[in-house]
Short mmCIF file of C-alpha atoms in Angstrom, two decimals:
data_model
loop_
_atom_site.label_atom_id
_atom_site.label_comp_id
_atom_site.label_asym_id
_atom_site.label_seq_id
_atom_site.Cartn_x
_atom_site.Cartn_y
_atom_site.Cartn_z
CA MET A 1 5.32 -12.92 13.46
CA THR A 2 9.61 -12.58 12.73
CA THR A 3 11.75 -10.93 10.61
CA PRO A 4 12.73 -12.21 6.60
CA SER A 5 15.66 -15.09 7.40
CA ARG A 6 19.11 -14.15 7.25
CA SER A 7 22.32 -16.05 7.37
CA PRO A 8 24.11 -16.11 10.93
CA ASP A 9 27.25 -17.17 9.00
CA ARG A 10 27.51 -14.00 6.39
CA GLU A 11 25.25 -10.79 8.14
CA PRO A 12 26.89 -9.79 11.79
CA SER A 13 24.16 -9.22 14.58
CA HIS A 14 22.54 -6.07 15.45
CA ASP A 15 23.52 -3.96 18.94
CA THR A 16 20.45 -3.99 19.49
CA LEU A 17 17.67 -6.88 19.65
CA LEU A 18 13.76 -5.43 20.50
CA LEU A 19 11.70 -8.46 20.50
CA ARG A 20 7.95 -7.01 20.29
CA GLY A 21 4.46 -8.10 21.92
CA ALA A 22 6.02 -11.25 23.13
CA THR A 23 4.32 -13.38 26.00
CA VAL A 24 6.92 -13.23 28.69
CA VAL A 25 6.75 -16.62 31.16
CA ASN A 26 8.01 -16.67 34.77
CA THR A 27 9.88 -19.60 35.52
CA ARG A 28 9.77 -19.31 38.83
CA ASP A 29 5.81 -19.78 39.26
CA GLY A 30 4.40 -20.03 35.36
CA SER A 31 2.57 -16.66 35.18
CA LEU A 32 2.19 -15.28 31.81
CA THR A 33 2.87 -11.33 31.02
CA GLU A 34 1.62 -11.05 27.96
CA ASP A 35 2.14 -7.44 24.87
CA THR A 36 5.83 -7.34 26.47
CA ASP A 37 8.66 -6.14 24.93
CA VAL A 38 12.25 -7.31 25.40
CA LEU A 39 14.90 -5.50 24.81
CA VAL A 40 18.16 -6.57 24.41
CA GLN A 41 21.50 -4.52 24.43
CA GLY A 42 24.94 -6.23 23.11
CA ARG A 43 24.51 -9.42 25.04
CA THR A 44 21.89 -8.84 27.67
CA ILE A 45 18.44 -8.16 28.87
CA THR A 46 18.37 -4.41 29.35
CA GLU A 47 14.57 -3.85 29.72
CA VAL A 48 11.36 -6.61 29.95
CA ARG A 49 7.97 -3.99 30.09
CA PRO A 50 5.36 -2.99 27.45
CA GLY A 51 5.86 0.14 24.95
CA ILE A 52 9.58 0.06 24.55
CA ASP A 53 10.66 2.77 21.97
CA ALA A 54 14.39 1.75 20.75
CA PRO A 55 15.41 5.38 19.72
CA GLU A 56 16.57 5.19 15.95
CA ARG A 57 20.09 5.90 17.19
CA LEU A 58 20.63 1.94 18.52
CA ARG A 59 20.02 0.46 15.18
CA ALA A 60 17.73 -2.41 16.21
CA GLN A 61 16.42 -5.00 14.63
CA VAL A 62 12.44 -5.53 16.04
CA VAL A 63 11.42 -9.25 15.36
CA ASP A 64 7.47 -9.23 15.83
CA ALA A 65 7.12 -11.64 18.63
CA LYS A 66 2.96 -10.82 19.09
CA GLY A 67 1.69 -14.64 19.51
CA LEU A 68 5.14 -15.97 20.72
CA TYR A 69 5.98 -17.23 24.09
CA VAL A 70 9.20 -15.95 25.39
CA VAL A 71 11.31 -18.30 27.69
CA PRO A 72 14.97 -18.24 29.35
CA GLY A 73 17.28 -20.67 26.54
CA TYR A 74 17.09 -24.83 27.30
CA ASN A 75 20.06 -25.95 29.30
CA ASP A 76 21.00 -30.14 28.60
CA MET A 77 22.79 -30.36 31.58
CA HIS A 78 24.57 -33.95 30.81
CA ALA A 79 25.89 -33.60 27.14
CA HIS A 80 29.62 -34.82 25.64
CA PRO A 81 29.55 -32.66 22.03
CA LEU A 82 33.12 -31.32 23.15
CA ASP A 83 34.38 -35.30 22.61
CA GLN A 84 33.71 -35.21 19.14
CA MET A 85 36.37 -35.37 16.63
CA PRO A 86 36.78 -34.40 14.50
CA ALA A 87 36.21 -30.91 14.66
CA ARG A 88 33.38 -30.15 12.85
CA SER A 89 31.16 -33.43 14.26
CA ARG A 90 31.68 -31.28 17.68
CA ASP A 91 30.88 -28.39 15.48
CA ARG A 92 27.82 -30.37 13.89
CA ASP A 93 26.51 -31.17 17.48
CA LEU A 94 26.81 -28.03 19.03
CA ARG A 95 24.66 -25.82 16.09
CA LEU A 96 22.62 -28.58 16.35
CA LEU A 97 21.88 -28.08 20.14
CA LEU A 98 21.51 -24.31 19.03
CA ALA A 99 18.93 -25.29 16.47
CA TYR A 100 16.66 -26.80 19.19
CA GLY A 101 16.50 -23.83 21.55
CA ILE A 102 19.94 -24.75 23.93
CA THR A 103 21.06 -22.49 24.48
CA GLY A 104 23.67 -23.62 27.30
CA PHE A 105 25.39 -26.85 27.75
CA ARG A 106 27.31 -28.77 30.94
CA GLN A 107 30.12 -30.85 29.19
CA MET A 108 30.22 -33.16 31.43
CA SER A 109 34.31 -35.43 29.84
CA GLY A 110 36.82 -33.00 29.91
CA SER A 111 40.87 -33.68 29.29
CA PRO A 112 43.87 -31.20 30.02
CA ASP A 113 44.06 -30.58 26.96
CA LEU A 114 40.16 -29.00 26.77
CA LEU A 115 40.40 -27.54 30.08
CA ARG A 116 44.23 -25.61 28.77
CA ALA A 117 42.29 -24.10 25.77
CA ARG A 118 39.27 -22.86 27.93
CA ALA A 119 42.43 -21.26 29.99
CA GLU A 120 43.59 -19.93 27.25
CA GLY A 121 40.83 -18.71 25.51
CA THR A 122 41.62 -21.08 22.40
CA LEU A 123 38.55 -23.33 22.22
CA ASP A 124 37.00 -22.40 19.38
CA LEU A 125 33.95 -22.92 19.68
CA PRO A 126 30.97 -22.20 17.14
CA VAL A 127 29.33 -18.78 17.75
CA ASP A 128 26.17 -20.32 16.53
CA GLY A 129 26.05 -22.49 18.82
CA PRO A 130 25.39 -22.90 22.70
CA ARG A 131 27.29 -21.90 25.47
CA LEU A 132 29.53 -24.13 27.45
CA LEU A 133 28.76 -23.37 31.21
CA SER A 134 30.66 -25.88 33.09
CA MET A 135 33.27 -28.42 32.59
CA PRO A 136 35.48 -31.63 34.51
CA GLY A 137 39.11 -33.02 33.39
CA THR A 138 39.43 -36.69 32.20
CA VAL A 139 36.61 -38.92 33.97
CA LEU A 140 37.51 -41.14 37.30
CA VAL A 141 37.94 -44.74 36.30
CA THR A 142 39.34 -47.40 38.36
CA PRO A 143 42.15 -49.14 37.69
CA LEU A 144 42.64 -46.20 34.97
CA ASN A 145 43.71 -43.05 36.88
CA ALA A 146 42.32 -43.84 40.16
CA GLY A 147 43.19 -47.60 41.41
CA THR A 148 43.18 -46.83 44.54
CA PRO A 149 42.37 -44.67 47.28
CA GLU A 150 45.74 -42.24 47.11
CA GLU A 151 45.51 -42.60 42.94
CA GLY A 152 41.58 -40.94 42.72
CA ALA A 153 42.75 -38.24 45.54
CA ALA A 154 46.10 -37.36 43.54
CA THR A 155 44.23 -37.18 40.20
CA VAL A 156 41.04 -35.02 41.78
CA ARG A 157 43.99 -32.69 42.80
CA ARG A 158 45.89 -32.69 39.67
CA GLN A 159 42.60 -31.81 38.25
CA HIS A 160 41.71 -28.98 40.12
CA GLY A 161 45.31 -27.81 39.61
CA GLU A 162 44.11 -27.63 35.92
CA GLY A 163 40.66 -26.02 36.27
CA ALA A 164 37.86 -28.21 36.06
CA ASP A 165 34.94 -26.66 37.35
CA PHE A 166 33.97 -30.15 39.25
CA ILE A 167 34.82 -33.85 39.54
CA LYS A 168 33.06 -36.26 37.32
CA VAL A 169 33.62 -40.40 38.59
CA ALA A 170 32.52 -42.40 36.37
CA MET A 171 33.61 -46.28 37.38
CA THR A 172 35.23 -46.26 40.64
CA ALA A 173 35.37 -48.64 43.23
CA PRO A 174 33.51 -47.09 46.63
CA ASP A 175 36.62 -46.58 48.41
CA VAL A 176 38.11 -44.71 45.50
CA PHE A 177 34.36 -42.78 45.42
CA PHE A 178 34.72 -41.78 48.74
CA ALA A 179 38.41 -40.67 48.85
CA ALA A 180 37.99 -38.82 45.84
CA GLN A 181 34.86 -37.11 47.11
CA THR A 182 36.87 -36.34 50.20
CA GLU A 183 39.84 -34.63 48.47
CA ALA A 184 37.17 -32.60 45.87
CA LEU A 185 34.77 -31.48 48.75
CA ARG A 186 38.09 -29.98 50.53
CA LEU A 187 39.42 -28.30 47.87
CA GLY A 188 35.73 -27.02 47.31
CA LEU A 189 34.93 -28.98 43.86
CA PRO A 190 31.69 -30.09 43.42
CA ILE A 191 31.71 -34.21 42.67
CA VAL A 192 28.86 -35.74 40.28
CA GLY A 193 28.38 -38.60 38.19
CA HIS A 194 28.04 -42.09 38.41
CA LEU A 195 27.39 -44.18 41.37
CA PRO A 196 29.91 -47.03 42.22
CA GLU A 197 28.28 -50.64 42.23
CA GLY A 198 27.64 -51.43 46.34
CA ILE A 199 27.99 -48.50 47.12
CA ASP A 200 26.16 -46.96 50.28
CA VAL A 201 24.54 -44.05 48.38
CA ILE A 202 22.61 -42.89 51.54
CA GLU A 203 26.70 -42.28 52.84
CA ALA A 204 27.92 -40.56 49.63
CA SER A 205 25.09 -37.89 49.30
CA ARG A 206 24.93 -37.32 53.39
CA LEU A 207 29.05 -36.44 52.69
CA GLY A 208 27.65 -34.12 49.59
CA MET A 209 27.65 -35.47 46.12
CA ARG A 210 26.60 -33.20 44.37
CA SER A 211 24.69 -34.71 41.93
CA ILE A 212 23.93 -38.11 40.47
CA GLU A 213 23.20 -38.76 36.44
CA HIS A 214 21.07 -41.31 35.04
CA LEU A 215 19.34 -42.24 38.27
CA GLY A 216 22.51 -44.35 39.41
CA PRO A 217 22.55 -46.04 36.83
CA GLY A 218 21.36 -49.64 36.69
CA VAL A 219 20.00 -50.48 39.99
CA GLY A 220 22.10 -48.12 42.19
CA LEU A 221 19.61 -46.12 43.82
CA PHE A 222 16.93 -48.95 43.67
CA ALA A 223 18.83 -51.06 46.92
CA CYS A 224 17.86 -48.28 48.62
CA CYS A 225 14.27 -48.73 47.44
CA SER A 226 13.50 -52.13 47.60
CA THR A 227 12.24 -54.61 50.50
CA GLU A 228 14.98 -56.88 49.39
CA PRO A 229 18.03 -54.33 49.71
CA ALA A 230 20.86 -57.18 50.04
CA ARG A 231 19.46 -59.15 47.06
CA VAL A 232 19.70 -55.95 44.90
CA ARG A 233 22.97 -54.42 45.55
CA PRO A 234 25.57 -55.87 43.65
CA ASP A 235 28.58 -55.97 45.23
CA SER A 236 31.45 -53.53 44.99
CA GLY A 237 33.17 -55.41 42.64
CA GLY A 238 30.87 -54.63 40.04
CA ASP A 239 29.90 -56.47 36.60
CA VAL A 240 32.25 -54.44 33.91
CA LYS A 241 35.09 -54.18 34.49
CA LEU A 242 38.07 -52.65 32.54
CA LYS A 243 41.61 -53.93 32.99
CA ALA A 244 44.39 -51.83 33.68
CA PRO A 245 47.96 -51.21 31.08
CA PRO A 246 50.85 -53.13 32.57
CA VAL A 247 52.80 -49.72 33.13
CA LYS A 248 51.47 -46.15 33.59
CA LEU A 249 51.27 -44.11 30.45
CA PRO A 250 51.79 -40.57 29.27
CA PHE A 251 48.64 -40.33 27.54
CA MET A 252 46.47 -42.10 29.76
CA ASP A 253 44.18 -39.93 29.36
CA ARG A 254 43.56 -40.20 25.78
CA LEU A 255 43.10 -43.97 26.38
CA ILE A 256 40.27 -43.91 29.09
CA ASP A 257 38.56 -41.25 26.15
CA ARG A 258 38.80 -43.64 23.53
CA MET A 259 37.61 -47.00 26.12
CA VAL A 260 34.95 -45.10 27.59
CA LYS A 261 33.39 -43.63 24.28
CA LYS A 262 33.34 -46.93 23.12
CA LEU A 263 31.48 -48.60 26.02
CA VAL A 264 28.76 -45.79 26.38
CA ILE A 265 26.90 -46.12 23.10
CA ASN A 266 25.26 -48.75 24.89
CA PRO A 267 26.61 -50.35 28.35
CA VAL A 268 23.88 -52.48 28.80
CA ASN A 269 24.99 -54.28 26.08
CA GLN A 270 27.78 -55.88 28.67
CA THR A 271 25.10 -57.12 31.31
CA LYS A 272 25.96 -60.06 32.91
CA PRO A 273 23.12 -62.54 33.71
CA GLN A 274 23.31 -62.04 37.44
CA ALA A 275 22.69 -58.21 36.66
CA VAL A 276 19.84 -59.09 35.18
CA GLU A 277 18.56 -60.65 38.55
CA ARG A 278 19.29 -58.06 40.23
CA MET A 279 17.25 -56.06 37.60
CA ARG A 280 14.23 -58.29 38.27
CA ARG A 281 14.31 -58.30 41.65
CA ALA A 282 14.36 -54.86 41.91
CA VAL A 283 11.52 -54.20 39.48
CA GLU A 284 9.66 -57.09 42.14
CA THR A 285 10.69 -55.69 44.93
CA TYR A 286 9.98 -51.93 44.81
CA ASP A 287 8.48 -50.34 47.30
CA SER A 288 6.94 -46.83 46.94
CA THR A 289 7.76 -45.92 50.55
CA MET A 290 11.04 -46.81 50.75
CA ALA A 291 11.32 -44.17 47.30
CA HIS A 292 9.74 -41.70 49.25
CA SER A 293 12.60 -41.92 51.95
CA LEU A 294 15.41 -42.15 49.67
CA ALA A 295 13.94 -38.61 47.83
CA VAL A 296 13.70 -36.76 51.70
CA ARG A 297 17.12 -37.73 51.89
CA PHE A 298 18.42 -36.17 48.70
CA VAL A 299 16.63 -33.41 49.77
CA ASP A 300 17.85 -32.76 53.17
CA ASP A 301 21.24 -33.07 51.55
CA ASN A 302 20.84 -30.89 48.46
CA THR A 303 21.41 -33.70 46.04
CA TRP A 304 20.19 -33.52 42.48
CA GLN A 305 19.25 -35.66 40.10
CA VAL A 306 20.11 -35.71 36.21
CA PRO A 307 17.51 -38.36 35.34
CA THR A 308 18.25 -38.65 31.79
CA LEU A 309 15.24 -40.83 31.00
CA ILE A 310 16.02 -40.69 27.78
CA ARG A 311 20.24 -42.08 27.62
CA VAL A 312 18.44 -44.95 30.22
CA LYS A 313 15.85 -45.86 27.40
CA THR A 314 17.62 -45.70 24.77
CA GLN A 315 19.72 -47.99 26.17
CA GLU A 316 17.45 -50.35 27.84
CA LEU A 317 14.61 -50.19 25.09
CA SER A 318 17.53 -49.98 22.35
CA ASP A 319 15.73 -52.20 19.79
CA ASP A 320 12.13 -49.61 19.87
CA PRO A 321 11.44 -49.47 16.37
CA ASP A 322 11.16 -45.12 17.12
CA PHE A 323 14.89 -45.14 17.97
CA ALA A 324 15.97 -46.42 14.49
CA GLN A 325 13.06 -45.25 12.21
CA ALA A 326 13.12 -41.17 14.28
CA PRO A 327 13.15 -38.23 11.69
CA GLU A 328 16.51 -36.17 13.13
CA LEU A 329 18.69 -39.34 12.77
CA ARG A 330 18.67 -37.31 9.09
CA HIS A 331 21.25 -35.20 10.77
CA MET A 332 23.87 -37.69 11.48
CA ASP A 333 26.63 -39.13 9.51
CA ASP A 334 26.46 -42.68 8.25
CA ARG A 335 29.57 -43.69 10.71
CA THR A 336 27.56 -42.79 13.05
CA LEU A 337 24.15 -44.43 12.33
CA LYS A 338 26.50 -47.28 11.74
CA ARG A 339 27.70 -47.86 15.05
CA TRP A 340 24.53 -47.79 16.80
CA ARG A 341 22.48 -49.82 14.58
CA LYS A 342 25.85 -52.41 14.93
CA ALA A 343 24.78 -51.99 19.00
CA THR A 344 21.55 -52.48 18.70
CA ALA A 345 21.87 -55.44 16.88
CA THR A 346 23.82 -56.50 19.88
CA PHE A 347 20.91 -56.14 22.02
CA THR A 348 18.68 -58.34 20.05
CA LYS A 349 20.64 -61.25 21.04
CA PHE A 350 19.39 -60.57 24.20
CA PRO A 351 17.01 -63.28 25.21
CA PRO A 352 13.22 -62.12 25.68
CA SER A 353 12.96 -62.39 29.09
CA THR A 354 16.00 -60.45 29.66
CA ARG A 355 14.65 -57.53 27.40
CA ALA A 356 11.42 -57.95 29.53
CA THR A 357 13.25 -56.89 32.44
CA PHE A 358 14.78 -54.12 30.80
CA ARG A 359 11.47 -52.88 29.94
CA GLU A 360 10.13 -53.44 33.15
CA LEU A 361 13.42 -51.50 34.40
CA TYR A 362 12.47 -48.72 32.76
CA GLU A 363 9.25 -48.60 34.04
CA ARG A 364 10.10 -47.92 37.72
CA GLN A 365 12.38 -45.74 37.12
CA LEU A 366 9.80 -43.62 35.54
CA GLN A 367 8.12 -44.20 38.48
CA LEU A 368 11.35 -43.17 40.67
CA THR A 369 11.64 -39.56 38.58
CA LYS A 370 7.97 -38.92 39.29
CA ALA A 371 8.63 -40.31 43.49
CA PHE A 372 11.29 -37.30 43.19
CA ASP A 373 9.77 -34.75 41.91
CA ASP A 374 6.82 -35.07 43.76
CA ALA A 375 9.31 -34.58 47.20
CA ASP A 376 10.58 -31.86 45.52
CA VAL A 377 14.37 -33.24 45.05
CA PRO A 378 16.04 -30.14 42.83
CA MET A 379 16.35 -32.14 39.42
CA LEU A 380 17.78 -31.14 35.71
CA THR A 381 17.46 -32.10 32.12
CA GLY A 382 20.24 -33.58 30.90
CA SER A 383 20.17 -36.15 27.67
CA ASP A 384 24.08 -37.46 27.36
CA THR A 385 24.17 -36.43 24.03
CA SER A 386 27.10 -37.11 22.16
CA GLY A 387 28.15 -40.28 21.99
CA ALA A 388 25.14 -42.55 23.50
CA GLY A 389 23.22 -44.64 20.76
CA TRP A 390 19.97 -42.99 19.02
CA VAL A 391 20.85 -40.26 21.19
CA VAL A 392 20.74 -36.76 18.44
CA PRO A 393 21.62 -33.60 19.71
CA GLY A 394 19.39 -31.27 20.44
CA ALA A 395 16.57 -33.18 19.21
CA SER A 396 17.29 -36.11 22.43
CA LEU A 397 16.42 -32.91 25.12
CA HIS A 398 12.67 -32.12 23.48
CA ARG A 399 12.97 -36.51 23.90
CA GLU A 400 13.73 -35.78 27.35
CA PHE A 401 11.06 -33.71 28.13
CA ASP A 402 8.36 -35.95 26.72
CA GLU A 403 9.66 -38.83 29.26
CA LEU A 404 10.04 -36.48 32.41
CA GLY A 405 6.21 -36.21 30.86
CA ARG A 406 5.61 -39.50 30.55
CA ALA A 407 6.80 -39.65 33.97
CA GLY A 408 4.37 -37.58 35.46
CA LEU A 409 5.90 -34.12 35.94
CA SER A 410 4.34 -30.90 34.71
CA PRO A 411 5.14 -28.87 31.87
CA LEU A 412 6.20 -26.37 34.21
CA ARG A 413 8.55 -28.74 36.04
CA ILE A 414 10.18 -29.52 32.87
CA LEU A 415 10.82 -25.93 31.70
CA GLN A 416 12.34 -25.21 35.35
CA MET A 417 14.52 -27.98 35.18
CA ALA A 418 15.85 -26.27 31.63
CA THR A 419 16.38 -23.46 32.73
CA LEU A 420 15.60 -22.06 36.44
CA ARG A 421 16.87 -25.17 38.16
CA ALA A 422 20.10 -25.28 35.85
CA ALA A 423 21.25 -21.49 37.23
CA GLU A 424 20.50 -22.45 40.92
CA PHE A 425 22.28 -25.65 40.46
CA LEU A 426 25.29 -23.26 38.74
CA GLY A 427 24.81 -20.48 41.41
CA THR A 428 24.34 -17.94 38.48
CA THR A 429 20.56 -16.77 38.79
CA ASP A 430 21.80 -13.71 38.35
CA THR A 431 22.90 -13.90 35.29
CA MET A 432 20.64 -17.21 33.45
CA GLY A 433 16.92 -18.78 34.10
CA THR A 434 15.13 -16.18 33.74
CA VAL A 435 13.80 -13.64 31.25
CA GLU A 436 14.23 -9.80 33.28
CA PRO A 437 16.91 -7.56 32.88
CA GLY A 438 20.97 -7.80 33.63
CA ARG A 439 20.09 -11.84 32.37
CA LEU A 440 22.63 -12.73 29.40
CA ALA A 441 20.33 -13.00 26.05
CA ASP A 442 19.67 -16.40 25.44
CA LEU A 443 16.34 -17.04 24.76
CA VAL A 444 13.81 -19.25 22.88
CA LEU A 445 11.12 -18.10 21.56
CA LEU A 446 8.02 -20.15 21.35
CA ARG A 447 4.71 -20.79 19.50
CA GLY A 448 2.79 -22.22 22.05
CA ASN A 449 2.48 -21.93 25.96
CA PRO A 450 4.91 -23.73 27.51
CA VAL A 451 2.87 -23.97 30.88
CA GLU A 452 0.18 -25.60 28.88
CA SER A 453 1.28 -28.67 27.95
CA VAL A 454 5.45 -30.42 26.99
CA GLU A 455 4.11 -30.58 23.95
CA ASN A 456 4.62 -26.97 23.10
CA LEU A 457 7.94 -26.85 25.06
CA HIS A 458 8.54 -28.43 21.42
CA GLY A 459 7.59 -25.38 19.32
CA VAL A 460 10.71 -23.36 18.68
CA SER A 461 9.97 -20.48 16.65
CA GLY A 462 13.63 -18.95 17.36
CA VAL A 463 16.05 -18.56 19.03
CA VAL A 464 18.57 -15.78 20.49
CA ARG A 465 21.89 -16.80 21.86
CA ASP A 466 24.11 -14.33 23.59
CA GLY A 467 22.15 -11.18 21.86
CA ARG A 468 21.86 -13.09 18.20
CA TYR A 469 18.60 -13.17 16.46
CA TYR A 470 17.94 -16.66 15.24
CA SER A 471 14.69 -17.21 13.19
CA GLU A 472 12.99 -20.10 12.77
CA ALA A 473 14.42 -20.45 9.03
CA ASP A 474 17.37 -19.71 10.69
CA LEU A 475 17.15 -22.69 12.66
CA ALA A 476 15.50 -25.27 9.93
CA ASP A 477 18.93 -24.25 7.59
CA ILE A 478 21.07 -25.08 10.40
CA LYS A 479 18.93 -28.19 11.20
CA GLU A 480 19.50 -29.15 7.33
CA ARG A 481 23.17 -28.49 7.42
CA ALA A 482 23.98 -30.71 9.78
CA ALA A 483 24.52 -34.09 8.04
CA ASP A 484 26.76 -32.53 5.34
CA SER A 485 29.21 -31.23 8.20
CA GLY A 486 29.59 -34.59 10.37
#
């Protein structure tokens, strides 16, 4: 059904690619157009119709796509591959993303060096990896680079000058968050990320928070869905506190990066007993009517959600044997796996009652995701790769598809979250999100109808990235070579 395998690293791509006889999936409504040809010239889709006859002079590479379904490339809208060092680990993670059909990613942590390299054209990412869609500067963390409202606003101004596409907040105090939000919006920068503990979620949404990641994380959203909000909402001091160095250091961005990398393998390991008690109350006092009201607020404010359910699950159910036995672990290097296993060993020291609370909270998080979907809250797919424990680049987004399906979302909605909604969020529907002329040639060929079942979203038979075709054998080769390059 496809042309013979070739090595992406050795042969140049053709100027023209013709996918012959495919079924094209309309990501707007899930309708199918059978026996359709897709013509790609250079990096752009130029025609989508039956019976395209590519002239001999175009020297087109022709792929027999009969029986395959063509959709836009998947997008992981919460990822950290550029955090990985050395560069070979970064490139391994990027290639793995492509091998699983992910042709674009939103990098969720940046630095002055990364922003400068992108501006100068020296970022040097592998051609057989996904497209970098957007990137922030260094994440805002209290007390390190956002210790006061004034410092938070100043950091936002600095990152705006460095060329950040958005501001990412992580562990910040509420007053710092609102000061950073005000300054970001004044400068025309979206602000996204984690909700500070104890924050007024409704106010953050009303004032223009662009996207909330990880459903909070923690119980951040559940106080708005509880019949006893005061007993669920943490105070503004929070449970996880970082200490600032005694003096301001010129390499603060690198210090933040190291501290965050250590923490993110599994932040749940830092959970204190009082936080576990709040989780238990959140589970017991969850109210579906209040959850719907919160969802309506997000719709009205156009506050997007990136649930990253697989990331939430690998934290709260870290000792699930499925993670430690997952076949995709073969892609990862021994040092990474050792860190993940060590973090899980720490997790198992929680008493059984605490781990039961974590499991119950995760089930509530699935319910909350479904409530958002029922109310048509705009949402995106993301997995929080790379750095998070048991989250393998590429494979993790497919696990996210499964978790969204478990929550009750339809296959079409999940496909839209990975394609069309990503384009809508970025304001790039004229170049991505659909299989139409004028769009960038980033595509996935699937063996089964992705609108029929979530399982069919996994059946990647080929990928087109920037006009270059990768057969199923090419993708398998990338996966096999991944561990050797980590």
